[in-house]
mmCIF file of C-alpha atoms in Angstrom:
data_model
loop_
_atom_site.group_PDB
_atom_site.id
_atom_site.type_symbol
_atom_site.label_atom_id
_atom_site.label_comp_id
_atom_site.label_asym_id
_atom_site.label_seq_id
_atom_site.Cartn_x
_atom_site.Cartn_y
_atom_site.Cartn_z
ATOM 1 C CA UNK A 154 -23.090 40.831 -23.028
ATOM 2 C CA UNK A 155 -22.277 40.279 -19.192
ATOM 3 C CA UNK A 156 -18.881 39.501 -19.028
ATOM 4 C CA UNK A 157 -17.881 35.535 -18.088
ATOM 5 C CA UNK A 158 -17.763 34.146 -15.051
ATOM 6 C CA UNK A 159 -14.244 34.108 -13.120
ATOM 7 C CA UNK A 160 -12.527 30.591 -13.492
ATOM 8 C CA UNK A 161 -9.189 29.305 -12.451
ATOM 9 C CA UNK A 162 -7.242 28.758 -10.059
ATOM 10 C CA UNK A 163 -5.878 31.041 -7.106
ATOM 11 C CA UNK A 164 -2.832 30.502 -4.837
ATOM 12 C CA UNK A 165 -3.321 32.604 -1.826
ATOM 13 C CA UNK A 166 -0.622 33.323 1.387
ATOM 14 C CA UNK A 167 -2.928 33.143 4.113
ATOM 15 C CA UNK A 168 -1.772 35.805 7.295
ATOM 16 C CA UNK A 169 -2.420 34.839 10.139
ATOM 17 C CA UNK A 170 -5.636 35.152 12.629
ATOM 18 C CA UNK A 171 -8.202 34.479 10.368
ATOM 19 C CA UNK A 172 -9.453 30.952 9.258
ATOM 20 C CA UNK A 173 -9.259 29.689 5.563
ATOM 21 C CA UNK A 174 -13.202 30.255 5.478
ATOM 22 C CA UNK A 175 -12.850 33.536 5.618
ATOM 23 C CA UNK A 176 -10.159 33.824 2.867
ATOM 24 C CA UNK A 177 -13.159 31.852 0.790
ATOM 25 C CA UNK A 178 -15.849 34.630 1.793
ATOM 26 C CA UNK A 179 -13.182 37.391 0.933
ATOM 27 C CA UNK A 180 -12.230 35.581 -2.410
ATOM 28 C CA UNK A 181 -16.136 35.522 -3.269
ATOM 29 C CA UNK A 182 -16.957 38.940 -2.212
ATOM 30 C CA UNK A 183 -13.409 40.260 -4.744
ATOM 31 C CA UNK A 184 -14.507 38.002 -7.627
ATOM 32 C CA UNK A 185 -18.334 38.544 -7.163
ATOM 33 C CA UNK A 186 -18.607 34.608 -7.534
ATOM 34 C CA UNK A 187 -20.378 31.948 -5.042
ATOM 35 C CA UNK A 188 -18.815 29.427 -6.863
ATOM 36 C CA UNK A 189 -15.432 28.939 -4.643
ATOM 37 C CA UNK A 190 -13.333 25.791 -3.082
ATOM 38 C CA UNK A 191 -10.288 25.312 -1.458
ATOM 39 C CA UNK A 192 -7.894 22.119 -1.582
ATOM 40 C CA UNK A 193 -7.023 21.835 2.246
ATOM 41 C CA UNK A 194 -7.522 24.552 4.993
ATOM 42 C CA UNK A 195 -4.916 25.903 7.717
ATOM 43 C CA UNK A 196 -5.641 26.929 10.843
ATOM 44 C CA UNK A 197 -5.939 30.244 11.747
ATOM 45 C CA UNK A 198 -2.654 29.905 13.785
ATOM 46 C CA UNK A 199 -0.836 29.004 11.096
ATOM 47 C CA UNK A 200 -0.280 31.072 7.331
ATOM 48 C CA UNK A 201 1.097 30.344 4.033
ATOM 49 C CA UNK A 202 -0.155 28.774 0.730
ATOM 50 C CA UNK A 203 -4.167 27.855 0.163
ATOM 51 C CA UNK A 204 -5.268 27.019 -3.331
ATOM 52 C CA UNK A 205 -8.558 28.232 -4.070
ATOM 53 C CA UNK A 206 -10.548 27.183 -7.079
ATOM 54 C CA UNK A 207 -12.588 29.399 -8.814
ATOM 55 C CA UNK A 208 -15.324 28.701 -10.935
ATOM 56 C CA UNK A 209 -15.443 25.328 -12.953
ATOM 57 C CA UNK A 210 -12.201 25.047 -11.899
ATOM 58 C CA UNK A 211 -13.256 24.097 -8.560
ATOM 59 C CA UNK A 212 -13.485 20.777 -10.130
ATOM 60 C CA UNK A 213 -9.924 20.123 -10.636
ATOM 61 C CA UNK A 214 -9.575 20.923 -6.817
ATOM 62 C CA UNK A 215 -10.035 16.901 -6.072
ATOM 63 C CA UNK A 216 -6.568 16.241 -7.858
ATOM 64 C CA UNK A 217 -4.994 19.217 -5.838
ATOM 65 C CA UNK A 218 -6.153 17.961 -2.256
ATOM 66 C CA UNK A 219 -4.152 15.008 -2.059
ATOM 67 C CA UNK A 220 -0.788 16.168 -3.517
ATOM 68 C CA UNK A 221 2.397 16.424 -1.155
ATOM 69 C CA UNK A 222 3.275 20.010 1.172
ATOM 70 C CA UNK A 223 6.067 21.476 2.833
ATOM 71 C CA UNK A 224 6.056 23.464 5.724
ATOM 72 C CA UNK A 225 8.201 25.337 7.898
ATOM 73 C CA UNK A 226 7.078 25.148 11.548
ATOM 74 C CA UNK A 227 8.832 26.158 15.164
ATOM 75 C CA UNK A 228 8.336 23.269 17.775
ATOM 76 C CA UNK A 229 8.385 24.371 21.273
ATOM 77 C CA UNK A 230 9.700 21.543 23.621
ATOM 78 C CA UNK A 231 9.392 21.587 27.226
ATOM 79 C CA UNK A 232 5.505 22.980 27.376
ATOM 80 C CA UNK A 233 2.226 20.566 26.633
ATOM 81 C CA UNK A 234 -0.616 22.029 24.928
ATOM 82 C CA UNK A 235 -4.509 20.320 24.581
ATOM 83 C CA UNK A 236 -4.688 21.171 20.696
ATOM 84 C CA UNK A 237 -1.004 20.031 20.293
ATOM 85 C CA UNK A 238 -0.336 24.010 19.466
ATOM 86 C CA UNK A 239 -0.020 27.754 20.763
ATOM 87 C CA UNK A 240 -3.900 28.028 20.777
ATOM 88 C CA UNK A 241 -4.399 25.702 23.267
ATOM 89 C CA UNK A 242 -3.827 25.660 27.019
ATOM 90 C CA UNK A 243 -1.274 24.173 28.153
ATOM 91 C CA UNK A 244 -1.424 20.882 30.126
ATOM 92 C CA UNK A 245 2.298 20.387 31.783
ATOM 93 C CA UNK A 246 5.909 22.121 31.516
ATOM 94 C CA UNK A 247 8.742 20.182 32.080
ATOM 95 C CA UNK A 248 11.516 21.504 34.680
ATOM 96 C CA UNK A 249 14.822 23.758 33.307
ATOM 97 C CA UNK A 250 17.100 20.648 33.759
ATOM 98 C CA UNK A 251 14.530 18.648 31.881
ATOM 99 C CA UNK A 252 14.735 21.046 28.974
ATOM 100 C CA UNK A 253 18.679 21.958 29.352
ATOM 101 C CA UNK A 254 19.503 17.997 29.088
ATOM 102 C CA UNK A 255 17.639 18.101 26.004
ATOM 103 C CA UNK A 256 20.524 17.830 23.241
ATOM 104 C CA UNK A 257 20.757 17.984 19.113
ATOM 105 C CA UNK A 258 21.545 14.395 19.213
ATOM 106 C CA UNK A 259 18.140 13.432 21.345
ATOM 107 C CA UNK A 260 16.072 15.673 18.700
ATOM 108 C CA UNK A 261 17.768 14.157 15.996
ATOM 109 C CA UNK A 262 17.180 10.574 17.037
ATOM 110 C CA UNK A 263 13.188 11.773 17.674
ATOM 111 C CA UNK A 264 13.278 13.323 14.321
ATOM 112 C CA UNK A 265 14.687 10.118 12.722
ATOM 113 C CA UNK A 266 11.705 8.191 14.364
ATOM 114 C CA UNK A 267 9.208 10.456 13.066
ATOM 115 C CA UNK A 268 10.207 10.036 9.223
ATOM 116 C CA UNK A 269 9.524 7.772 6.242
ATOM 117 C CA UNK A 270 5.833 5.909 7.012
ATOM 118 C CA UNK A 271 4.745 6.184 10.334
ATOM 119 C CA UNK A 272 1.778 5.686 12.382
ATOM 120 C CA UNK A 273 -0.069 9.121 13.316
ATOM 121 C CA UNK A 274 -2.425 9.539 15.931
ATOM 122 C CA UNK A 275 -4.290 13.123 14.894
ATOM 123 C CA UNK A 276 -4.116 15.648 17.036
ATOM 124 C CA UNK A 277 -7.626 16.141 19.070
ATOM 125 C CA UNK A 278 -8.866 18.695 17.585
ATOM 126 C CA UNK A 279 -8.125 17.695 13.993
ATOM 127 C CA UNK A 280 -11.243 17.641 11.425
ATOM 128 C CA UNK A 281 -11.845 13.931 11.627
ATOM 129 C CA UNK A 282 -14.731 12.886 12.016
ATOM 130 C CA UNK A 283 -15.754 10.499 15.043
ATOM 131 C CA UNK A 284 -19.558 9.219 14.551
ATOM 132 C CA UNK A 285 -20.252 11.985 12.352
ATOM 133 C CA UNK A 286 -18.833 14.510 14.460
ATOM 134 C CA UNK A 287 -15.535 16.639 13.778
ATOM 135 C CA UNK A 288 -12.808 16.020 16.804
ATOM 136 C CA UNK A 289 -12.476 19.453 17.652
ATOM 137 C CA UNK A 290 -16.049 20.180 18.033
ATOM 138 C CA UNK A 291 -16.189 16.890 20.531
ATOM 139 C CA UNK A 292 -13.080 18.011 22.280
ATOM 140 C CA UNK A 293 -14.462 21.294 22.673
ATOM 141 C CA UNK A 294 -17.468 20.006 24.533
ATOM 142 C CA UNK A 295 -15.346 17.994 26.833
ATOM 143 C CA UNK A 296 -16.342 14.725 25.852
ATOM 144 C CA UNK A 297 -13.247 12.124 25.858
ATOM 145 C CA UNK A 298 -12.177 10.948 22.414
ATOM 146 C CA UNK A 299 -10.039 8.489 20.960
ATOM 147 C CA UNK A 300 -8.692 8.624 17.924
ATOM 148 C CA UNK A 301 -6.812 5.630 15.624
ATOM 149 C CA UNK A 302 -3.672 6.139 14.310
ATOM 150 C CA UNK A 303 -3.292 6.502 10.204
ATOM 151 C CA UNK A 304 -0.394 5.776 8.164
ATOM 152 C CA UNK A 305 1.298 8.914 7.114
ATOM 153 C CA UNK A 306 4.679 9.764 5.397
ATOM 154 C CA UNK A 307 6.635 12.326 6.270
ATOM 155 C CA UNK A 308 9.848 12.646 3.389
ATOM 156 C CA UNK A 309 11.721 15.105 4.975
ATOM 157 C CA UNK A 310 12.141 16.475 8.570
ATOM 158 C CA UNK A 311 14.779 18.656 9.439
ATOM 159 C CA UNK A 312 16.231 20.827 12.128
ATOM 160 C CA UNK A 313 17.161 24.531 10.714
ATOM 161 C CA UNK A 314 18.345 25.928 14.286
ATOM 162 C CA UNK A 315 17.660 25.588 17.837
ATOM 163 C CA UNK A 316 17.270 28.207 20.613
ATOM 164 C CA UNK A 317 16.357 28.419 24.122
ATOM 165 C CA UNK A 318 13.901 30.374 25.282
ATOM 166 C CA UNK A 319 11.396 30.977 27.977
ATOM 167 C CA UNK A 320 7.869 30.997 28.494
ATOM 168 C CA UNK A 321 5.359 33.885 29.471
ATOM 169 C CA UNK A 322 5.530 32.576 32.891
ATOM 170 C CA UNK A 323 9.521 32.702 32.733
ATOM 171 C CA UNK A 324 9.484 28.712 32.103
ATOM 172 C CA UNK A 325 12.422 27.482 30.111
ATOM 173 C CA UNK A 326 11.886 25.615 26.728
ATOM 174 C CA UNK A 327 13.755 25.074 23.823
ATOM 175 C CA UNK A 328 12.295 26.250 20.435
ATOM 176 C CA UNK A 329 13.367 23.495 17.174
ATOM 177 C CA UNK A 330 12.345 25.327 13.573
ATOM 178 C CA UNK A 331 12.224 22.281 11.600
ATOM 179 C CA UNK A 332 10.790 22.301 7.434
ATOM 180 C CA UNK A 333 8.920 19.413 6.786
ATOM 181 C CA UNK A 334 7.870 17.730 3.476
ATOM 182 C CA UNK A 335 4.693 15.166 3.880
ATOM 183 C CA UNK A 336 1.898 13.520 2.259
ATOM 184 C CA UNK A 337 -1.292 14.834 2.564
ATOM 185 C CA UNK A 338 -3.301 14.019 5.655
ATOM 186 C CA UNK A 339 -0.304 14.594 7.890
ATOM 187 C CA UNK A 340 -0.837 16.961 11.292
ATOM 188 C CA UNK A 341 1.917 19.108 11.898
ATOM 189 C CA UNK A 342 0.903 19.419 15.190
ATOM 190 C CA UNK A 343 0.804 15.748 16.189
ATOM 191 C CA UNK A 344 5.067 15.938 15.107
ATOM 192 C CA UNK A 345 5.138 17.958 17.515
ATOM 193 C CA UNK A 346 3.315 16.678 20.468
ATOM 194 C CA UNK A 347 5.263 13.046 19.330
ATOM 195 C CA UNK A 348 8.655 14.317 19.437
ATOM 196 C CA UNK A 349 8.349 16.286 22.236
ATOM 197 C CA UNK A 350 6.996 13.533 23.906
ATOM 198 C CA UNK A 351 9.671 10.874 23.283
ATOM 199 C CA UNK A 352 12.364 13.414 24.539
ATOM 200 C CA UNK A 353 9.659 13.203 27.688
ATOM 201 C CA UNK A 354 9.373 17.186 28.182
ATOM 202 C CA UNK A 355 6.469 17.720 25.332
ATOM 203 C CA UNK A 356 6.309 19.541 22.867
ATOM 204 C CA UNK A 357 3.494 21.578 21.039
ATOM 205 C CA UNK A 358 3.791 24.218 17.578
ATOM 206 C CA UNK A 359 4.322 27.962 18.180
ATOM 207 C CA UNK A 360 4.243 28.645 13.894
ATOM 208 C CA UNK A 361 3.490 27.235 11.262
ATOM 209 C CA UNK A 362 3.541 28.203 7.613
ATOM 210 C CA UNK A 363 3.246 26.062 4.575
ATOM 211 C CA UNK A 364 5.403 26.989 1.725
ATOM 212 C CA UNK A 365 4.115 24.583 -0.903
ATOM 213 C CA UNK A 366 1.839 22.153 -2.222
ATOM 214 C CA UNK A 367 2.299 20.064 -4.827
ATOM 215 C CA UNK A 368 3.995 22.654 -7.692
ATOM 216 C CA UNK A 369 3.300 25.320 -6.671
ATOM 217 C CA UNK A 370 4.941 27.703 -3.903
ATOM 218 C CA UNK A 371 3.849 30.294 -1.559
ATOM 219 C CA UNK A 372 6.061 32.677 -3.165
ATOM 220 C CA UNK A 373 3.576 32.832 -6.312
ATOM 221 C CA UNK A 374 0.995 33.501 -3.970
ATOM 222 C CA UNK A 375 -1.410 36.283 -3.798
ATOM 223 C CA UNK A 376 -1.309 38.321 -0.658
ATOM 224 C CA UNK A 377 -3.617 40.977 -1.140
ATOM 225 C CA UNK A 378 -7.279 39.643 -2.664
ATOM 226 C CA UNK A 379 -8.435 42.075 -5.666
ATOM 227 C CA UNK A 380 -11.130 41.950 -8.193
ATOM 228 C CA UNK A 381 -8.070 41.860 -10.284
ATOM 229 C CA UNK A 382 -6.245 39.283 -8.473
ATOM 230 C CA UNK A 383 -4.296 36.835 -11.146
ATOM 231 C CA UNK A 384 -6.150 33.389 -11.741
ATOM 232 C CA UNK A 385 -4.416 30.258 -12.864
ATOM 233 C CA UNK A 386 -5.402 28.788 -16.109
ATOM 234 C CA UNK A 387 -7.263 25.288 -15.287
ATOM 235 C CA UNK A 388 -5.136 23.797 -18.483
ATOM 236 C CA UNK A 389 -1.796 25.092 -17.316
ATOM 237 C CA UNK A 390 -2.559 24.090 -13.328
ATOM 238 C CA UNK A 391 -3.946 20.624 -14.998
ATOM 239 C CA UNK A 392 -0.916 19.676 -16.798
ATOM 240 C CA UNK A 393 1.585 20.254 -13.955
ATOM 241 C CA UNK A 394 -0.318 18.097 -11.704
ATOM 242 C CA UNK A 395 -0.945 15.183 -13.535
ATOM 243 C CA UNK A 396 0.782 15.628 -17.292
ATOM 244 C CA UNK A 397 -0.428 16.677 -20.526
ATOM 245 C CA UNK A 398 -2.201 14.250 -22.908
ATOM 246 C CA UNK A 399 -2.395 16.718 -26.434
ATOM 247 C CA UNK A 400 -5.400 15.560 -28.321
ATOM 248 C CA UNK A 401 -7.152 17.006 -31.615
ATOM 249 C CA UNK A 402 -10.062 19.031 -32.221
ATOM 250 C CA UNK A 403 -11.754 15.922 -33.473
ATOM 251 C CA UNK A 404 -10.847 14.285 -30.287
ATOM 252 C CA UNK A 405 -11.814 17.048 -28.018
ATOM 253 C CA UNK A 406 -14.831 17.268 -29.797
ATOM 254 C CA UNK A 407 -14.817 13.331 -28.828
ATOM 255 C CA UNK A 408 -13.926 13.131 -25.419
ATOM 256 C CA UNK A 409 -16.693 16.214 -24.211
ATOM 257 C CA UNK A 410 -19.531 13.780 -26.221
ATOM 258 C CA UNK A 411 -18.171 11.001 -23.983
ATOM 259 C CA UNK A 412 -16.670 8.698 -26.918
ATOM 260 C CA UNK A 413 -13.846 6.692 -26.016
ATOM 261 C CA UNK A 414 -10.589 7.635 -28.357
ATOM 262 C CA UNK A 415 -9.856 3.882 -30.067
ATOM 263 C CA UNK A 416 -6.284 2.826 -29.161
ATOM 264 C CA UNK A 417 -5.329 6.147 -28.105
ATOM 265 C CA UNK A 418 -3.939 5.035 -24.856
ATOM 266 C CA UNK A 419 -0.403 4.092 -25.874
ATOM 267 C CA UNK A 420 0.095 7.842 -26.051
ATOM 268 C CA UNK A 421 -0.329 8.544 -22.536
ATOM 269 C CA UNK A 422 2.083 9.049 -19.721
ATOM 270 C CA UNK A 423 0.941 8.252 -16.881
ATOM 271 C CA UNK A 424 -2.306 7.175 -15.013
ATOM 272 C CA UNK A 425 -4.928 10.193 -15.642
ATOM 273 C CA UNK A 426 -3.276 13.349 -17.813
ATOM 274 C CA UNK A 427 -5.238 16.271 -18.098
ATOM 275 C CA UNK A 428 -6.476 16.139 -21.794
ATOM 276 C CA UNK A 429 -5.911 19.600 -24.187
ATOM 277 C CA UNK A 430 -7.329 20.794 -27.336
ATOM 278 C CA UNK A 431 -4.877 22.337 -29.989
ATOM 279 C CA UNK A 432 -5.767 25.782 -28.447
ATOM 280 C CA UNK A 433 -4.728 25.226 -25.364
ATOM 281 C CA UNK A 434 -8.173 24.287 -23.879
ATOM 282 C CA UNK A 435 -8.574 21.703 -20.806
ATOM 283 C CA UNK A 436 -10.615 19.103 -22.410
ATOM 284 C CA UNK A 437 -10.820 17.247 -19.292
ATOM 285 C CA UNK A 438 -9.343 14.516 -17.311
ATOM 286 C CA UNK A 439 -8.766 11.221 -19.181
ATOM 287 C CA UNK A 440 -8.097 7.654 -18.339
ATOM 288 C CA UNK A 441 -6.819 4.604 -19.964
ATOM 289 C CA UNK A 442 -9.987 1.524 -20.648
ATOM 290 C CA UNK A 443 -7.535 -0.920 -22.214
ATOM 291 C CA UNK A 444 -6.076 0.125 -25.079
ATOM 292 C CA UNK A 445 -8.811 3.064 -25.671
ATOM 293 C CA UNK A 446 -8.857 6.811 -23.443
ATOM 294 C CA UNK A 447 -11.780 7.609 -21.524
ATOM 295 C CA UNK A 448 -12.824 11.002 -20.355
ATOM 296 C CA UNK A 449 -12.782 10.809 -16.441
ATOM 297 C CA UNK A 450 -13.984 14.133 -15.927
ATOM 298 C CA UNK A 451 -15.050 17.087 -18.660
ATOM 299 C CA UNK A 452 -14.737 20.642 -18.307
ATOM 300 C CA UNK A 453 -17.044 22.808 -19.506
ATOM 301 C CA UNK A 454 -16.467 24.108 -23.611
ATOM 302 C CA UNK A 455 -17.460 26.991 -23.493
ATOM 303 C CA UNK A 456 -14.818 28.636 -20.491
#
């Protein structure tokens, strides 16, 4: 019998210098499988945690996407970039008394302004999409865009050390490494370009790495991709994003033929638990219809 497909999920530390696509392609050529997703890229600047799904699992990859991330990041005040990071070129350097006057209580007050729920313009060349287009791809043509701020939340933002330091050109600037903690949908980048703009010398990201999404941490993370490379189980990876909801073989059995479990929902904590079998099987993803539980989404039995 050919063996089974791959399925779960992988945590991968992305180096540097190569985009998340190509972590997919590398992922599908190790595992031999087409069948591959990811729940949020990085740029190639930046490295850290990407969480790949694998196989039917790709379909738990929608609950993954939108779940909070820290980073760590270095913001480099006193230079302007067009992408809002090292990548781009830059577009204005402020003067060596503009950067000296710059002090921990100025950052800190910018810092302060730039946490809890804001109002984020996106960098430029971000991934949104402006009549059908991606930004970056419009920015890259030259054409002049304008992007609408979005309510984002950033939880934590906080200064680990400061150091001067000076440019390739032998322009002073002061570097800020900062850790973050954010909702998804939040641009690095565009904390950056905002604080370094309110202290009026700009600002744009020399690194960034993210360290964690949701539960799980870059420091679980794969960094070499093998055919042997350690999946996630889709049950265990399930129930630490949204909760367990432990349900019998009759119910299983239930749930996959898309009956509603009668009164059932009193059992459940909170808004869509991932449902399990007695052998540890995801069952699916269930949701309360009044007082009964309805299968949301089913995996396949047979994994």
């Amino acid at each position: 019998m050919p063996e089974p497909a791959p399925r779960g999920i992988l945590l991968v530390d992305k180096p540097g210098g190569i985009t998340s696509h190509d972590v997919v392609s590398r992922t599908r050529r190790a595992l031999n499988t087409r069948k591959i997703g990811h729940a949020g890229t990085l740029d190639p600047m930046a490295t850290g945690l990407l969480v790949l799904g694998v196989g039917a699992a790709t379909r738990l990859l929608t609950y993954i996407v939108g779940l909070d991330k820290t980073y760590l990041a270095t913001i480099r005040l006193g230079v302007s970039t067009d992408s809002d990071d090292a990548d781009g070129g830059e577009t204005s350097a402020s003067t060596a008394d503009a950067v000296a006057a710059i002090t921990r209580e100025r950052i800190d007050s910018g810092i302060a302004a730039l946490t809890g729920e804001i109002d984020q313009v996106p960098s430029r060349v971000s991934a949104i999409k402006v009549n059908g287009r991606r930004a970056y791809d419009l920015a890259r043509a030259g054409e002049e865009i304008e992007l609408k701020p979005r309510r984002v939340t950033v939880s934590r933002f906080d200064v680990l050390e400061t150091r001067p330091a000076t440019t390739a050109s032998g322009g002073a600037v002061l570097d800020v490494d900062v850790v973050v903690d954010c909702a998804s949908g939040t641009y690095i980048r565009a904390l950056a370009r905002d604080l370094g703009a309110s202290l009026d010398v700009g600002g744009h990201l020399t690194a960034l790495r993210r360290t964690r999404i949701g539960p799980f941490a870059v420091d679980d993370a794969a960094r070499e991709i093998t055919p042997d490379v350690p999946l996630l189980g889709d049950a265990a990876v399930a129930t630490a994003v949204l909760g367990e909801f432990a349900v019998t073989a009759e119910e299983a059995r239930d749930l996959r033929h898309g009956k509603r479990l009668a009164g059932a929902a009193v059992r459940m904590r909170g808004q869509s638990p991932a449902a399990v079998d007695p052998d540890g099987r995801l069952v699916g993803i269930v949701g309360r219809r009044g007082d009964d539980v309805k299968s949301l989404m089913n995996m396949a039995e047979d994994a």
